[in-house]
Each structure stands twice: as structure tokens, then as C-alpha cells.
PDB file of C-alpha atoms in Angstrom:
ATOM      1  CA  MET A   1     -14.025 -15.636  -2.047  1.00 47.00           C
ATOM      2  CA  HIS A   2     -13.054 -15.560   1.547  1.00 46.00           C
ATOM      3  CA  ILE A   3      -9.536 -16.050   2.463  1.00 49.00           C
ATOM      4  CA  THR A   4      -9.073 -19.490   5.017  1.00 48.00           C
ATOM      5  CA  ASN A   5      -6.113 -21.025   3.591  1.00 51.00           C
ATOM      6  CA  TYR A   6      -3.533 -19.383   5.789  1.00 57.00           C
ATOM      7  CA  GLU A   7       0.197 -21.229   5.721  1.00 70.00           C
ATOM      8  CA  MET A   8       3.890 -19.392   7.165  1.00 91.00           C
ATOM      9  CA  ASN A   9       4.149 -17.616   4.105  1.00 96.00           C
ATOM     10  CA  LEU A  10       7.213 -14.671   3.014  1.00 97.00           C
ATOM     11  CA  VAL A  11       5.958 -11.318   1.817  1.00 97.00           C
ATOM     12  CA  ILE A  12       8.260  -9.466  -0.538  1.00 95.00           C
ATOM     13  CA  ASP A  13       6.620  -5.570  -1.945  1.00 92.00           C
ATOM     14  CA  VAL A  14       9.271  -3.447  -4.026  1.00 89.00           C
ATOM     15  CA  GLY A  15       8.257  -0.297  -3.483  1.00 76.00           C
ATOM     16  CA  ASN A  16       9.411   2.761  -5.531  1.00 68.00           C
ATOM     17  CA  THR A  17      11.755   3.565  -2.670  1.00 69.00           C
ATOM     18  CA  TYR A  18      12.104   0.504  -0.518  1.00 77.00           C
ATOM     19  CA  ILE A  19      12.310  -3.559  -0.505  1.00 89.00           C
ATOM     20  CA  LYS A  20       9.329  -4.237   2.530  1.00 92.00           C
ATOM     21  CA  ALA A  21      10.261  -8.215   3.596  1.00 95.00           C
ATOM     22  CA  ALA A  22       7.260  -9.729   6.080  1.00 96.00           C
ATOM     23  CA  VAL A  23       6.932 -13.514   7.432  1.00 97.00           C
ATOM     24  CA  PHE A  24       3.742 -14.297   8.134  1.00 96.00           C
ATOM     25  CA  ASP A  25       2.384 -17.260  10.868  1.00 94.00           C
ATOM     26  CA  GLN A  26      -1.190 -18.020   9.066  1.00 90.00           C
ATOM     27  CA  SER A  27      -3.205 -14.192   9.340  1.00 90.00           C
ATOM     28  CA  GLN A  28      -0.889 -12.938  11.988  1.00 94.00           C
ATOM     29  CA  LEU A  29       2.315 -10.879  10.881  1.00 95.00           C
ATOM     30  CA  VAL A  30       5.632 -12.362  13.144  1.00 96.00           C
ATOM     31  CA  TYR A  31       8.623 -10.517  10.956  1.00 96.00           C
ATOM     32  CA  LYS A  32       9.049  -7.095   9.543  1.00 96.00           C
ATOM     33  CA  SER A  33      11.999  -5.396   8.028  1.00 94.00           C
ATOM     34  CA  ILE A  34      13.081  -3.197   5.297  1.00 92.00           C
ATOM     35  CA  VAL A  35      15.769  -4.836   2.676  1.00 87.00           C
ATOM     36  CA  GLU A  36      18.628  -2.640   1.366  1.00 84.00           C
ATOM     37  CA  ARG A  37      18.683  -3.720  -2.018  1.00 82.00           C
ATOM     38  CA  ASP A  38      23.177  -4.473  -2.708  1.00 83.00           C
ATOM     39  CA  TYR A  39      22.202  -7.053   0.919  1.00 87.00           C
ATOM     40  CA  PHE A  40      19.059  -8.361  -0.072  1.00 89.00           C
ATOM     41  CA  LYS A  41      19.757 -12.264  -1.161  1.00 91.00           C
ATOM     42  CA  GLU A  42      21.680 -12.269   2.157  1.00 92.00           C
ATOM     43  CA  LYS A  43      19.172 -11.114   3.820  1.00 93.00           C
ATOM     44  CA  ILE A  44      15.949 -13.865   2.201  1.00 93.00           C
ATOM     45  CA  GLN A  45      18.472 -16.637   2.667  1.00 94.00           C
ATOM     46  CA  LYS A  46      18.337 -15.564   6.585  1.00 94.00           C
ATOM     47  CA  ILE A  47      15.253 -15.245   6.784  1.00 95.00           C
ATOM     48  CA  LYS A  48      14.811 -18.804   5.397  1.00 94.00           C
ATOM     49  CA  SER A  49      16.938 -20.044   8.274  1.00 94.00           C
ATOM     50  CA  GLU A  50      15.317 -18.548  11.056  1.00 94.00           C
ATOM     51  CA  TYR A  51      11.925 -19.505   9.155  1.00 95.00           C
ATOM     52  CA  PRO A  52      12.718 -22.796   7.788  1.00 92.00           C
ATOM     53  CA  LEU A  53       8.590 -23.361   7.983  1.00 93.00           C
ATOM     54  CA  ILE A  54       8.410 -20.864   5.160  1.00 95.00           C
ATOM     55  CA  LYS A  55       7.180 -22.810   1.976  1.00 94.00           C
ATOM     56  CA  ASP A  56       5.659 -20.139  -0.434  1.00 96.00           C
ATOM     57  CA  ALA A  57       6.790 -16.353  -1.316  1.00 96.00           C
ATOM     58  CA  ILE A  58       5.190 -13.549  -3.538  1.00 96.00           C
ATOM     59  CA  ILE A  59       6.581 -10.500  -5.083  1.00 94.00           C
ATOM     60  CA  SER A  60       4.919  -7.797  -5.743  1.00 92.00           C
ATOM     61  CA  SER A  61       6.905  -5.107  -7.295  1.00 85.00           C
ATOM     62  CA  VAL A  62       6.088  -1.539  -8.415  1.00 64.00           C
ATOM     63  CA  SER A  63       9.658  -1.508  -9.805  1.00 68.00           C
ATOM     64  CA  ASP A  64      12.962  -3.474 -10.817  1.00 74.00           C
ATOM     65  CA  LEU A  65      13.959  -6.363  -8.670  1.00 80.00           C
ATOM     66  CA  GLN A  66      16.951  -8.076  -9.937  1.00 83.00           C
ATOM     67  CA  GLN A  67      16.706 -11.086 -12.239  1.00 87.00           C
ATOM     68  CA  ASP A  68      18.960 -12.771  -9.637  1.00 87.00           C
ATOM     69  CA  HIS A  69      17.259 -11.648  -6.867  1.00 87.00           C
ATOM     70  CA  ILE A  70      14.406 -13.464  -8.179  1.00 90.00           C
ATOM     71  CA  ALA A  71      16.136 -16.318  -8.840  1.00 91.00           C
ATOM     72  CA  CYS A  72      17.530 -16.136  -4.972  1.00 91.00           C
ATOM     73  CA  ILE A  73      14.227 -16.017  -3.685  1.00 93.00           C
ATOM     74  CA  LYS A  74      12.209 -19.300  -6.405  1.00 94.00           C
ATOM     75  CA  SER A  75      15.002 -21.458  -5.131  1.00 94.00           C
ATOM     76  CA  LEU A  76      13.632 -20.614  -1.727  1.00 95.00           C
ATOM     77  CA  PHE A  77      10.682 -20.862  -1.875  1.00 96.00           C
ATOM     78  CA  ASN A  78       7.386 -21.743  -4.074  1.00 95.00           C
ATOM     79  CA  THR A  79       7.128 -18.471  -5.781  1.00 95.00           C
ATOM     80  CA  MET A  80       4.614 -16.360  -6.790  1.00 95.00           C
ATOM     81  CA  ILE A  81       5.331 -13.011  -8.945  1.00 94.00           C
ATOM     82  CA  LEU A  82       1.326 -11.056  -8.355  1.00 93.00           C
ATOM     83  CA  ASP A  83       0.596  -9.296 -11.946  1.00 91.00           C
ATOM     84  CA  HIS A  84      -2.675  -8.942 -12.956  1.00 90.00           C
ATOM     85  CA  LEU A  85      -3.536 -12.409 -13.731  1.00 92.00           C
ATOM     86  CA  VAL A  86      -3.356 -13.680 -10.526  1.00 94.00           C
ATOM     87  CA  LYS A  87      -6.868 -14.913  -9.709  1.00 95.00           C
ATOM     88  CA  MET A  88      -8.069 -12.417  -7.265  1.00 95.00           C
ATOM     89  CA  PRO A  89     -10.582 -12.661  -4.260  1.00 95.00           C
ATOM     90  CA  PHE A  90     -12.801  -9.645  -5.412  1.00 97.00           C
ATOM     91  CA  LYS A  91     -14.059  -9.158  -9.327  1.00 96.00           C
ATOM     92  CA  ASN A  92     -11.690  -6.383 -11.148  1.00 96.00           C
ATOM     93  CA  LEU A  93     -14.136  -4.210 -12.896  1.00 97.00           C
ATOM     94  CA  TYR A  94     -11.145  -1.597 -13.877  1.00 96.00           C
ATOM     95  CA  GLN A  95     -11.196  -1.488 -17.934  1.00 96.00           C
ATOM     96  CA  THR A  96      -7.739  -1.945 -17.930  1.00 95.00           C
ATOM     97  CA  PRO A  97      -6.352  -4.539 -15.113  1.00 93.00           C
ATOM     98  CA  GLU A  98      -3.132  -4.714 -16.990  1.00 92.00           C
ATOM     99  CA  THR A  99      -2.592  -1.399 -16.088  1.00 93.00           C
ATOM    100  CA  LEU A 100      -3.194  -1.395 -12.779  1.00 93.00           C
ATOM    101  CA  GLY A 101      -0.588  -0.866  -9.928  1.00 91.00           C
ATOM    102  CA  ILE A 102      -0.577  -4.502  -7.889  1.00 91.00           C
ATOM    103  CA  ASP A 103      -0.368  -2.793  -5.127  1.00 91.00           C
ATOM    104  CA  ARG A 104      -3.909  -1.490  -5.386  1.00 94.00           C
ATOM    105  CA  LEU A 105      -4.793  -4.866  -5.830  1.00 95.00           C
ATOM    106  CA  ALA A 106      -3.601  -6.249  -2.711  1.00 95.00           C
ATOM    107  CA  LEU A 107      -4.753  -3.561  -0.653  1.00 97.00           C
ATOM    108  CA  VAL A 108      -8.456  -4.273  -2.504  1.00 97.00           C
ATOM    109  CA  ALA A 109      -7.378  -7.906  -1.693  1.00 96.00           C
ATOM    110  CA  ALA A 110      -7.118  -6.584   1.980  1.00 96.00           C
ATOM    111  CA  ALA A 111     -10.277  -4.642   2.013  1.00 97.00           C
ATOM    112  CA  VAL A 112     -12.091  -7.675   1.112  1.00 97.00           C
ATOM    113  CA  ASP A 113     -11.085  -9.919   3.902  1.00 94.00           C
ATOM    114  CA  GLN A 114     -10.766  -7.916   6.558  1.00 95.00           C
ATOM    115  CA  PHE A 115     -13.799  -5.779   5.481  1.00 96.00           C
ATOM    116  CA  PRO A 116     -16.013  -8.375   4.204  1.00 96.00           C
ATOM    117  CA  LYS A 117     -19.084  -6.888   2.384  1.00 97.00           C
ATOM    118  CA  LYS A 118     -18.309  -3.479   3.720  1.00 97.00           C
ATOM    119  CA  ASN A 119     -18.283  -0.599   0.995  1.00 98.00           C
ATOM    120  CA  THR A 120     -14.214   0.015   1.984  1.00 98.00           C
ATOM    121  CA  LEU A 121     -12.372   2.893   0.292  1.00 98.00           C
ATOM    122  CA  ILE A 122      -8.498   2.363   0.842  1.00 97.00           C
ATOM    123  CA  ILE A 123      -6.115   5.923   0.730  1.00 97.00           C
ATOM    124  CA  ASP A 124      -3.094   5.113   0.501  1.00 95.00           C
ATOM    125  CA  ALA A 125      -0.558   7.799   1.372  1.00 94.00           C
ATOM    126  CA  GLY A 126       2.571   6.337  -0.780  1.00 90.00           C
ATOM    127  CA  THR A 127       4.847   8.334  -3.155  1.00 89.00           C
ATOM    128  CA  CYS A 128       1.351   8.453  -4.786  1.00 94.00           C
ATOM    129  CA  ILE A 129      -1.714   9.068  -3.210  1.00 96.00           C
ATOM    130  CA  THR A 130      -4.149   6.299  -4.290  1.00 97.00           C
ATOM    131  CA  TYR A 131      -7.885   5.745  -4.119  1.00 98.00           C
ATOM    132  CA  ASP A 132      -9.479   2.416  -4.670  1.00 98.00           C
ATOM    133  CA  PHE A 133     -13.181   1.740  -3.826  1.00 98.00           C
ATOM    134  CA  LYS A 134     -14.627  -2.070  -3.581  1.00 98.00           C
ATOM    135  CA  ASN A 135     -19.062  -2.126  -2.695  1.00 98.00           C
ATOM    136  CA  ARG A 136     -20.027  -4.951  -0.496  1.00 97.00           C
ATOM    137  CA  LYS A 137     -20.132  -6.918  -3.734  1.00 98.00           C
ATOM    138  CA  GLU A 138     -16.889  -7.506  -3.383  1.00 98.00           C
ATOM    139  CA  GLU A 139     -16.480  -5.860  -7.256  1.00 98.00           C
ATOM    140  CA  TYR A 140     -13.759  -3.453  -7.543  1.00 98.00           C
ATOM    141  CA  LEU A 141     -14.865  -0.639  -8.901  1.00 98.00           C
ATOM    142  CA  GLY A 142     -11.195   1.610  -9.730  1.00 97.00           C
ATOM    143  CA  GLY A 143     -10.457   4.575  -7.734  1.00 97.00           C
ATOM    144  CA  ALA A 144      -7.930   7.662  -8.391  1.00 98.00           C
ATOM    145  CA  ILE A 145      -4.461   8.562  -8.299  1.00 97.00           C
ATOM    146  CA  SER A 146      -3.193  11.969  -6.676  1.00 97.00           C
ATOM    147  CA  PRO A 147       0.846  13.251  -6.320  1.00 97.00           C
ATOM    148  CA  GLY A 148       1.847  11.836  -2.531  1.00 95.00           C
ATOM    149  CA  VAL A 149       3.386  14.226  -0.111  1.00 95.00           C
ATOM    150  CA  ARG A 150       6.879  14.436  -1.280  1.00 95.00           C
ATOM    151  CA  LEU A 151       6.190  14.525  -4.419  1.00 97.00           C
ATOM    152  CA  ARG A 152       4.423  17.809  -4.473  1.00 97.00           C
ATOM    153  CA  TYR A 153       7.697  18.939  -2.355  1.00 97.00           C
ATOM    154  CA  GLY A 154       9.672  17.610  -4.803  1.00 97.00           C
ATOM    155  CA  SER A 155       7.611  19.799  -7.755  1.00 97.00           C
ATOM    156  CA  LEU A 156       7.349  23.073  -5.998  1.00 97.00           C
ATOM    157  CA  HIS A 157      11.603  22.709  -5.534  1.00 97.00           C
ATOM    158  CA  ASN A 158      11.970  21.358  -9.384  1.00 97.00           C
ATOM    159  CA  PHE A 159       9.546  23.207 -11.817  1.00 97.00           C
ATOM    160  CA  THR A 160      10.373  26.584  -9.870  1.00 96.00           C
ATOM    161  CA  ALA A 161      13.268  28.779  -9.988  1.00 94.00           C
ATOM    162  CA  LYS A 162      13.623  29.926  -6.108  1.00 94.00           C
ATOM    163  CA  LEU A 163      11.244  27.588  -3.776  1.00 96.00           C
ATOM    164  CA  PRO A 164      13.506  25.108  -1.463  1.00 97.00           C
ATOM    165  CA  LEU A 165      12.755  21.220  -1.110  1.00 97.00           C
ATOM    166  CA  LEU A 166      11.940  21.032   2.188  1.00 97.00           C
ATOM    167  CA  GLU A 167      11.237  18.289   4.393  1.00 95.00           C
ATOM    168  CA  PRO A 168       7.539  17.602   4.746  1.00 93.00           C
ATOM    169  CA  LYS A 169       6.589  19.702   8.629  1.00 92.00           C
ATOM    170  CA  GLU A 170       3.298  19.920   9.839  1.00 89.00           C
ATOM    171  CA  PRO A 171       2.497  23.291   9.419  1.00 91.00           C
ATOM    172  CA  GLU A 172       2.230  25.201  12.252  1.00 88.00           C
ATOM    173  CA  ASN A 173       0.166  27.814  11.130  1.00 89.00           C
ATOM    174  CA  TYR A 174      -2.806  28.172   8.424  1.00 91.00           C
ATOM    175  CA  ILE A 175      -1.445  31.731   7.204  1.00 95.00           C
ATOM    176  CA  GLY A 176       2.595  30.759   6.427  1.00 93.00           C
ATOM    177  CA  ASN A 177       4.259  33.325   7.219  1.00 94.00           C
ATOM    178  CA  SER A 178       7.505  32.253   5.370  1.00 96.00           C
ATOM    179  CA  THR A 179       7.859  31.151   2.263  1.00 96.00           C
ATOM    180  CA  GLU A 180       8.960  27.887   3.742  1.00 96.00           C
ATOM    181  CA  GLU A 181       5.647  27.867   6.196  1.00 96.00           C
ATOM    182  CA  ALA A 182       3.666  28.813   3.189  1.00 97.00           C
ATOM    183  CA  ILE A 183       4.499  25.729   1.585  1.00 97.00           C
ATOM    184  CA  HIS A 184       4.062  23.478   4.302  1.00 96.00           C
ATOM    185  CA  SER A 185       0.863  25.048   4.749  1.00 96.00           C
ATOM    186  CA  GLY A 186      -0.150  24.818   1.032  1.00 97.00           C
ATOM    187  CA  ILE A 187       0.897  21.458   0.550  1.00 96.00           C
ATOM    188  CA  ILE A 188       0.199  19.250   3.602  1.00 95.00           C
ATOM    189  CA  GLN A 189      -3.092  21.389   3.751  1.00 95.00           C
ATOM    190  CA  GLY A 190      -4.209  20.554   0.287  1.00 96.00           C
ATOM    191  CA  ILE A 191      -3.593  16.750   1.141  1.00 96.00           C
ATOM    192  CA  LEU A 192      -5.861  16.679   4.040  1.00 95.00           C
ATOM    193  CA  TYR A 193      -8.805  18.809   2.260  1.00 95.00           C
ATOM    194  CA  GLU A 194      -8.417  16.275  -1.214  1.00 96.00           C
ATOM    195  CA  ILE A 195      -8.576  13.341   1.006  1.00 96.00           C
ATOM    196  CA  GLU A 196     -11.517  14.766   2.982  1.00 95.00           C
ATOM    197  CA  GLY A 197     -12.970  16.097  -0.110  1.00 96.00           C
ATOM    198  CA  VAL A 198     -12.130  12.828  -1.193  1.00 97.00           C
ATOM    199  CA  ILE A 199     -14.093  10.812   1.436  1.00 96.00           C
ATOM    200  CA  LYS A 200     -16.898  13.115   1.536  1.00 95.00           C
ATOM    201  CA  GLU A 201     -17.737  12.344  -1.723  1.00 97.00           C
ATOM    202  CA  TYR A 202     -18.192   8.709  -1.519  1.00 97.00           C
ATOM    203  CA  CYS A 203     -20.497   8.709   1.957  1.00 96.00           C
ATOM    204  CA  ASN A 204     -22.276  10.806  -0.294  1.00 97.00           C
ATOM    205  CA  ILE A 205     -22.786   7.385  -2.826  1.00 97.00           C
ATOM    206  CA  TYR A 206     -21.970   5.281  -0.109  1.00 97.00           C
ATOM    207  CA  PRO A 207     -23.268   6.699   3.486  1.00 95.00           C
ATOM    208  CA  ASP A 208     -22.261   2.856   5.561  1.00 95.00           C
ATOM    209  CA  LEU A 209     -18.695   4.014   4.113  1.00 96.00           C
ATOM    210  CA  THR A 210     -15.968   2.159   5.740  1.00 96.00           C
ATOM    211  CA  VAL A 211     -12.118   3.796   5.209  1.00 96.00           C
ATOM    212  CA  ILE A 212      -8.631   2.931   5.470  1.00 96.00           C
ATOM    213  CA  LEU A 213      -6.007   5.043   5.466  1.00 95.00           C
ATOM    214  CA  THR A 214      -2.452   3.254   4.533  1.00 94.00           C
ATOM    215  CA  GLY A 215       0.811   3.849   3.328  1.00 90.00           C
ATOM    216  CA  GLY A 216       4.525   5.405   4.539  1.00 86.00           C
ATOM    217  CA  ASP A 217       2.981   8.605   5.721  1.00 90.00           C
ATOM    218  CA  ALA A 218      -0.814   7.496   6.589  1.00 89.00           C
ATOM    219  CA  HIS A 219       0.115   8.183  10.616  1.00 84.00           C
ATOM    220  CA  PHE A 220       1.811  11.640   9.888  1.00 85.00           C
ATOM    221  CA  LEU A 221      -1.746  12.795   7.777  1.00 90.00           C
ATOM    222  CA  SER A 222      -4.036  11.050  10.405  1.00 87.00           C
ATOM    223  CA  LYS A 223      -2.919  12.752  13.030  1.00 84.00           C
ATOM    224  CA  ARG A 224      -5.141  15.596  11.029  1.00 86.00           C
ATOM    225  CA  LEU A 225      -7.730  14.158   9.463  1.00 87.00           C
ATOM    226  CA  LYS A 226     -10.471  13.358  10.965  1.00 76.00           C
ATOM    227  CA  ASN A 227     -11.925  10.755  13.347  1.00 67.00           C
ATOM    228  CA  GLY A 228     -13.787   7.238  11.574  1.00 74.00           C
ATOM    229  CA  ILE A 229     -10.646   6.405   9.212  1.00 88.00           C
ATOM    230  CA  PHE A 230      -8.840   3.154  10.317  1.00 89.00           C
ATOM    231  CA  ALA A 231      -5.093   4.135   9.889  1.00 88.00           C
ATOM    232  CA  THR A 232      -2.799   0.671   9.558  1.00 89.00           C
ATOM    233  CA  SER A 233       0.978   0.618   8.143  1.00 87.00           C
ATOM    234  CA  ASN A 234       1.176  -3.172   6.916  1.00 92.00           C
ATOM    235  CA  PHE A 235      -2.301  -3.005   4.714  1.00 95.00           C
ATOM    236  CA  LEU A 236      -0.448  -3.957   1.554  1.00 94.00           C
ATOM    237  CA  LEU A 237       1.748  -6.731   3.057  1.00 95.00           C
ATOM    238  CA  GLU A 238      -1.532  -8.191   4.687  1.00 96.00           C
ATOM    239  CA  GLY A 239      -3.730  -8.422   1.184  1.00 96.00           C
ATOM    240  CA  LEU A 240      -0.768  -9.568  -0.598  1.00 96.00           C
ATOM    241  CA  ASN A 241      -0.222 -12.277   2.393  1.00 96.00           C
ATOM    242  CA  GLY A 242      -4.185 -13.024   1.520  1.00 95.00           C
ATOM    243  CA  ILE A 243      -4.186 -13.109  -2.439  1.00 96.00           C
ATOM    244  CA  LEU A 244      -0.945 -16.015  -1.746  1.00 95.00           C
ATOM    245  CA  ALA A 245      -3.752 -17.636   0.893  1.00 93.00           C
ATOM    246  CA  PHE A 246      -6.311 -17.679  -1.812  1.00 94.00           C
ATOM    247  CA  ASN A 247      -4.465 -19.203  -4.518  1.00 94.00           C
ATOM    248  CA  ASN A 248      -2.589 -21.802  -2.212  1.00 88.00           C
ATOM    249  CA  SER A 249      -6.807 -22.753  -0.856  1.00 79.00           C
ATOM    250  CA  ARG A 250      -7.785 -22.656  -4.569  1.00 66.00           C
TER     251      ARG A 250
END
């Protein structure tokens, strides 16, 4: 089930906050950009002119992408729109695959490609923090979802009368001696304890566990987590490229 047939591909990841466009030459990332929605078509056309060898594209969307944007991509490339019916390089044992976030599918695909036949936990620290596990038999078993860093800051502000809305920041002290420092300590330390606790529980079952930390807040959090975790910012994009390559090799 390994991914072998790589070409020059365009990968588009439509997240809750940003649209990312990436170009892969085989399995090598050669270009990456955050694309503003108002200039999306112009950016895609520019990518096509600068990388004329691109033939195939894949779109992963956890948010709405306008139909004219999709039409633009389809007019320029052979386009795959990722959903739960697309063939994956692993066995999906999730009980409700139609409700599984397609970004999580891409993360598992990347784990299969880069860490074959290893028990692997992928932690994606973005708008939400997702935990996804695939075993050494390349079976995806599921995981967990919890609020991400900014969701927790926003919740404290929106669901209380007086707590301020703060930008994420590493707490200066474990014991917050002001309201702002108490919020920073509570949120960041709470997330770190959560992640470390989840990893510990998985390690109790799978002592040889490989742990991947990715997503927009990965490097912010990885500095305060214990060693032994692979922190990477492009894991989702690499997984999407792998899914496209896997299907093109069939």
C-alpha cells in the first residue's frame, strides 16, 4: 500500500483560517504559499504559469471553497476533490467515515508514507487539536478532538463577563500572578498536560509509539514538550500529495 508514483502536483488545503497552496516535484515540496481568497484564482493561474509541468491537483477543504475557485482549478489541472470515498493507502476502521475530517485522512496518509509499519500518533495543533492513530498494520483506528489554543482563549473571553481576549503567549510563571498571566498559564499548561497525558496513555498500550506533532501551533508547543516528538509544519500537505500519488498509481 506504499506510495510510489509521484509526479509534479499542486496541493490545495482549504482550512478554517487559511488557504494553502503547495507544489510538489515528486515527493519534494518546492513551493508553498498562503493564498488570500480574494486573489485565489490569480494565484493559481500564476502557479500554473511558473510550474507548467503540473498536471494534477488535489483539493482538501474543511471550509467552503467557492465554486468558481474549484472551476478555475479544474480548468487548469486534472483535479481530485478529497472526500471519504477516495482510496487511501491504509485501512480506515473509523465507524463513521463520512463524518471524519478529510484533513485527518491526509495526516494518516502522511504517517503511512513516512513511518510505514509503525504505531503512530499524529497530533495536529490547529484550530482544533486532533489526535489520530494508525497501527503497524496500517489500520486507522481513530483518535480524539479537543479545542485548540485560540479556541480556548476565545472561549474564556466569550463565555465570561470580564476575562479579556488575549493573544497566545508562553506563560512567564507557572503560578499566574495576574489575570492575564493566569489565563496564559491555564491555557498553555493545560494543553501541554493534555498532550503529554494522551501520549502517555498511548505509550502504555503501544510502547514503541512514534509521535508526530504538526499544525499551526506545533512549533509553539513543541518547545515546551518532552523530546522524542517529530515536529513538522508540512505533514498535512505531504499527506495530500501522497494521496494523489497513491491514486494515480492505481
